Amino acid sequence: MMRIVIVGGGIAAVYIANTLIQKSPQLEVLIVSDEKHPPYDRIHLCKLVEDCTCTDSIELELHPKVKLELNQKIVSIAPEEKRIFSQHAAFHYDKLIIATGSIPKTLFDISELSNAATFRSQRDCERIAQGINDKNVVIVGAGPIALELLDTLMRSSSPKSITLLVRKNYLYSEVISREALELIRGIFEVDKRVQIQFNDEIIDKEIVDGRITKVITKQREIKNPFLIFGVGIDPNIDFARHTLECAKGILVDDRMQTSDPDIYCVGEAAEVRHGGFIAGRVKECTLQADIAIANLLGDQDRVFRKEVAIDGLKVGSFLFADVSATDFNPKDSDNETILIAHKDRIDQYIVKNDRLKRFIGINTNIDLLAIKQLMEHDSVIDAAYLYSNRLMSESGRLVCSCEGVHEQELIDIIKENAITSFGELKEHTKAGRVCGRCKQDICTIISSTPVDPTEAARLRAEKVAMAQAAELEKVRARIEKYNRLHPKNQLSSENFHEALESYEMSREFNRWVSMITASMHLHPQFEEVVGESVVQLNKIPIIWLELSDCTGNSEAFIKTSHPKVDDLILKYISLDYHELLMAASGDQSESALESILHNDSEKFLLIVEGAVPLGMDGKFLRIGPKGETGVELLRRVSKKAAAIIAVGSCAYDGGVVAAEPNPTGAVGVSEALGREDIINLPGCPTNPINIVGTLLHYIMFDEFPKLDAHNRPEWAYGFRVHDNCERRGHYDAEEFVREWGDEGAKKGWCLFEMGCKGPYADLNCSLVKFNEGTSWPVQAGHGCFGCGQGKIAFDRYANNRKLEEKAND
């Protein structure tokens, strides 16, 4: 199981984590954040300035399978060890994604000042809310952050006065029109406490006992201030500068890969190598996240391309929209501005060579998606077209630009489905869940759209009933198939309650039944029915071939106790040919084999244990009185088998027999037969639970359980040994055994430094254990050597040394 570690606690980090789990549930995903709070939406930090207790309302939804480590400020990366380090912890990764965003700039050090802050985190919001009471607030900056904060503070009675200190002569952007600038200024300065000072900056200050007592600007002096910086941001990448190639941000290619192929970077921390692009909008961050995710999951064709961006200010005083083409250059001398204004509404179009390059709207009702399409299509336009198409679309204003959802479309969804909360909207649209900017707007629309509570309750009950009916239908389909296969042992969904009451099973066998039921995708309520039925199954003939092996899998198999092997053979299967277990020998054994091939052709299961030597035309292994080679025997028997199971690592890909230098040319069953339909159960030995569980599933339903990319049953091989190891906590705490017999060994610390390969092994040993669940190698004090991974375990893993990564591994 691949472990992906994401550094960062913002929207991009959560978006990546959730998407990875949705697309590849078997991944282990860990978010490491330096915040003390769970990931939250920075776009809506203004809400916390108004009410510091409403943290839940801006918290981002995180998939329950995503692991989270808070209060972990990463200070360094060790790519050669694939580890990142905080001040007091270390985290191992297979792939690392950096999504640390940015840090706010200040004009001077404010870390020791009690009445100065930036505006970037929950901690900043708490500081601002608690410090502005009866103060002369000074906001330094003219960008979106400063304007959104100004709008928020205007709704508060706490500040005595609010000064917006602007170094130049514009707000938001240098391209904004004079008319738009005056309109925005007039809206803000309606509040008598607000004063916007253009062409001004701080030139001095007075500090007494860690507090600013006076701010001196070019134009005036402001006493008893509370200073807030909103002057810009820098990529938050100091921890990576010594290990990764960086410029202003961490340099990445168009697949978001850094100079280390196992490390990706997205968002404000990333700088695209060609062109120097750094994302500044949430949508751009999520686009980059999609590219990184695609490449992580094997799609090397996906590359990052900038898209037309829709953005705007989240202010209550007015509506502000901004749409920008990918090639827009504010300094281009060929830019022309077309302005359409009416009272408190302004539509500003910036055109180059009759193509629209940017749109800025104040209180506009223009369909922003239509504007975006004009830019994407590079359409020729004229002023008359812009004027005649300035009415709102029938769908109303654009609420979610990420998903292209308009207000009326949203209202229709709410009414049709009786939506009463943001959570209920999830199954109908992703609006509000990509960048999160419009989430509060959507919640407002939901609360203001009338929904009949009776109808809402009816629809919810109907959805629950439909989901239950769909699940029951799947169960019935399974039962019908089972009944067709086993006519003497009929299951019924109608009488299972009586079966539950009348049938008792031992605790040990019940564990087996639970596993089999789950792997068959039956409802858990059918466990006891399955348990009652499995002992009466029709028998299925099995041929078990032993090739180049040590009989370890057979030895383990005959020691299974859930169920016992004698019960298995007598009640479930007909193990007609097994060289180790059968009483017959010589010609009699050959006759038994030929009888099965003749009488049960295409009905029997073939289980193969051991590698297949191909060297010297297979002469390294000869079997039987006629000296038939192992590969000849395998090919002859496999032609008539209904299905083939390769048991053990040797049968998987040659295992220990194929270890370097592999003089016999040993390979696994699949390679020897040139087939991709072989069911693989690697291990050395394979846990008998995995053998019998797979057998019972096939016997009951004439099909194998769900398989992974290596044709291994997911229920047995969908776990990384490392993740379920009882010593995992010691690994995370960096408590390692350094020498056999030391204090760490006595205390049961992690064996990674002693060569344990658990982080590289996919198997359920740590969950089901061996010898009736008594123990397993790591619990007994020996590191895992990844036997279930095949011959690589014997070539590289089977030692007491840490694994040295090789290029292209």
mmCIF file of C-alpha atoms in Angstrom, residues 230 240 393 698 800:
data_model
loop_
_atom_site.group_PDB
_atom_site.id
_atom_site.type_symbol
_atom_site.label_atom_id
_atom_site.label_comp_id
_atom_site.label_asym_id
_atom_site.label_seq_id
_atom_site.Cartn_x
_atom_site.Cartn_y
_atom_site.Cartn_z
ATOM 1 C CA GLY A 230 -2.277 42.757 4.026
ATOM 2 C CA ALA A 240 12.490 22.723 1.342
ATOM 3 C CA SER A 393 -29.166 34.878 -17.984
ATOM 4 C CA TYR A 698 -14.977 -19.959 -5.120
ATOM 5 C CA ASN A 800 18.555 -7.559 8.765
#
